[in-house]
Amino acid sequence: MYVVIVGGGEVGSYVARVLVEEGHDVAVIEADEDLARRLDASMNALVVPGSGVNPAVLQRAGLEQADLFLALTGSDEVNLIACMTGRKRGKEGLRTVARVRWAWQAPGDPALSADELGLEALISPRREIATETIHTLRYVGSGEVRELAGGKVVLVGMALGADSPLVHETLASVRRDFAKDFLIVAVQGHDGLRIPTGSDRLQADDRAFVMTLPGNVAELAILSGQPWSFVRRVLIVGCGNSGLAVARELEAQNLTPTIIEADRERAELVAGLLPRSLIIHGDGSDPDFLRGRIEEREIDAVVVLLKDAEMSVLIGIFAKSLGARKVIVRCDESGYVPLAHKLGVDAVLSPNRAMINAILRHVRRGKVEATLLLGDHEAEVLEFKIPEKPVNADLFEKPLKDIPFPPSVLVGAVVRGGEAIIASGTTVLQPGDELLVVCARESLGPVERLLC
Amino acid sequence: MRLADILRKEFIFPAIRAGRKNEVIRELAEPLAEQLGGVDKEVIARILADREQQGSTAINEGIAVPHGKLNSVGKIAVCLGRSRKGVDFGSADGRPTHFFLAVVAPANSKGDYLKLLARFSHVFKTASFREKLMAAKTADDMHQIIQEEDSK
C-alpha cells in the first residue's frame, strides 16, 4: 500500500516507522526543513519538505498513486485542509484520515464528523486513552487493560509477583486448571516480546499479555501474584482532554476525583464542567505538594496524564513510593516503559500507540477489523472476521492445532454468535467466526493470506 | 485442582457468628489453627488481618479470600465460612460478603495457594451456584454442592 503522511513530528514519524516496518511504501511531508532532513537520514521513506496543503508538494510526495492519506500534524486546520486537498487531487477511492485534537473546541460543543467533511475518519486518541484508563482503574489487579472485540474479550498486560503460579509452572500446567478462563498470548521479557508455547515458564520480571473474558479478571489478578485492590479515590494529574474525559466518566460512576492542573485558566474551565470533582490549581511535579494531596485526600490511585513523558513517569514512580495502590501514567516514550513498570507503575498508556492502532484499522480495512500493537511492534493482535463464504476451506472441520499457522501465531479467542470463548488447540473454527489472533510481525502477511 | 478435595467438610461453617470484618477473621483463625495443630490462633488472625490492611480480599461478588503465609506451617490450611446475613468486608461494590475462604500457606509455598484462591473465585462466580449454596442446610450439603460445581 502507498501511504502519504502529512506531518513528520512525533506522531507522524512514529506512524511512518510502523507502516514502513509493515512493508508499506511511505511518503512523509514535513514543513520544517531541518526535521525533514533528519527524517530523510533516519527513515526508509520518501521525505518531502514542504506544506501538506500545497498541491505541488502533495504531487511530489506521490499523491496520485496513494491508497491512504494520513494528515497527522499538530494542527487540526492543516490536517483537515490537507485531507480535503488530498481527496480532491488523489486517485479514485483514496482514503483520507485526519488527526484532530479539538483544542479549539469547548467541551460539550457538537463535534464535526468525518462524514460531513467527506473523510474516511477523524482520529483523536483522547477517547481511547480515557477508556483504557477507566478499564485499568476498574481492574482489581496491576496492569493495562484493553478491550477487544467490542468488549467481549479483554487483553491484560500484567506484571508477575514472585508467588505467581505462572512463574513456577509451565503455561500448559496452569492451563489445565484454568483452560477456558484465559490464555497467555505474549510475554515481554528482557530481550523483547515473544509468543509463548505451552512448555514456556515465565520469569518473575516478565510481563504477561493475557487474553481473557471480562468475567474472569479477578482470577487473573489473583494468579498474577501481585496484590489486588479496589480503587475509589482517584487523583488525576493534568487535566487535558483525556483527563477531563476520565474525570467525567468517574463522576458518572458516582466517584469524586481530585484533579491537579497547573494551568490556572484550564483549572477554572474544568472546574465549571466537573461538579463533583475537586480541582486544585497547582504543580503535580512538586513532591511536597503531591504528597500533601495524596495524604489529605486518602488517594488509592494516581493517574498522570501530562504530555511530558519524563515528568509523567517520574511523578508516577513518586506516587507509588508514597503508597498509591494503583498508578497509571501517560508516556509516549516506549524506551521508558520497562523502567516505569520495574519501578512500580501499574500501567503505562500511550496516545501515539492508540493513534497507530486506530490508523492500522484503516490500513487493513476490509480484512482486519482492529489491530493492537504489542511491545516494540514485535507483534500485533488482529481481529479477523472469517467470511461466511470463505475462500480457504482448509481452516475448518479440524482443530486449531492441526492448522498450519505460520510461526509465532496464536489464536487467542473466537467470537461466535456474539459470544466469546478463549481458544485452545482443540477449538474448531466455523465460517463467520471472529478471531483474535496474536501474530509476530514477520508472520503478519502469511496470516492475512491464510485467514482472508 | 479441585476445591472439594482440598476443603474438607469438617472445615465448612454454614453459620459463622461474626458480624464484622475483624470478627470474621478471628472466628476463622480458630479452625485454621486447629488444622495446623499447635499454631497460635492469634498469630493466624494477625497475618490475615495484615493482608486485609493492604486492601480488602473481597475479590468477587459476595466472596472474600482472607489469606496469609506463615513460616512455621508445613501445609496449606483451608476453611470456608458462610454468613447468610453478610458482612461488610470492604468489597468493591460496597455490598455484603457472604462466603469466606480463609487460607494459610507455608512461607515457601509458591503458586499453589494462589491457584486455590483463583479456583475458589472461579467456582463461586456463578450466581445460581451461590444461591444454591446459600440455601444448603448443613456443611455436608455445602460440600456436596461445591463438589458438583467443581467437576463441571
XYZ file of C-alpha atoms in Angstrom, chain A residues 140 162-165 168-169 173-174 177-178 180-181 215-230 232 325, chain B residues 1 51 53-60 65 67 69 90-94 109-115 117-119 121-122 125:
62
model
C -8.552 -5.115 40.581
C 7.187 -13.945 42.987
C 4.360 -16.277 44.066
C 2.541 -16.410 40.740
C 1.963 -19.993 39.520
C 6.563 -21.760 38.968
C 4.817 -23.985 36.467
C 0.250 -26.932 33.570
C -1.500 -23.740 34.759
C -6.771 -25.775 35.861
C -7.977 -22.696 34.027
C -11.411 -21.869 29.458
C -10.566 -18.830 31.512
C -15.813 -12.000 33.924
C -12.504 -13.735 34.647
C -10.275 -10.813 35.517
C -10.480 -11.424 39.276
C -8.879 -14.866 38.899
C -6.232 -13.327 36.726
C -5.458 -10.710 39.357
C -5.081 -13.480 41.951
C -2.854 -15.625 39.731
C -0.591 -12.694 38.875
C 0.771 -12.896 42.414
C 0.504 -9.110 42.724
C -1.580 -7.505 45.441
C -5.039 -6.523 44.270
C -7.141 -3.627 45.378
C -10.228 -1.613 44.584
C -12.317 4.649 44.916
C -2.093 1.387 45.288
C -7.057 -28.702 41.135
C -3.161 -8.825 54.416
C -4.644 -3.901 55.607
C -3.064 -3.914 52.136
C -6.505 -3.976 50.570
C -9.660 -5.995 51.058
C -9.602 -9.572 49.768
C -13.309 -9.349 48.896
C -12.465 -10.126 45.297
C -15.700 -11.070 43.617
C -10.402 -14.808 50.402
C -5.158 -15.406 53.315
C 1.672 -17.145 54.752
C -14.819 -3.710 52.084
C -15.907 -5.114 48.709
C -15.608 -3.063 45.532
C -19.363 -2.708 45.094
C -19.897 -1.990 48.803
C 4.514 -22.083 49.202
C 4.709 -20.832 45.627
C 1.879 -20.780 43.174
C -0.368 -23.401 44.761
C -2.217 -21.240 47.262
C -2.884 -18.610 44.591
C -4.289 -21.308 42.322
C -7.801 -18.790 45.680
C -8.319 -18.341 41.942
C -10.155 -21.647 41.730
C -13.120 -17.254 42.866
C -13.870 -19.158 39.654
C -18.668 -16.813 40.298
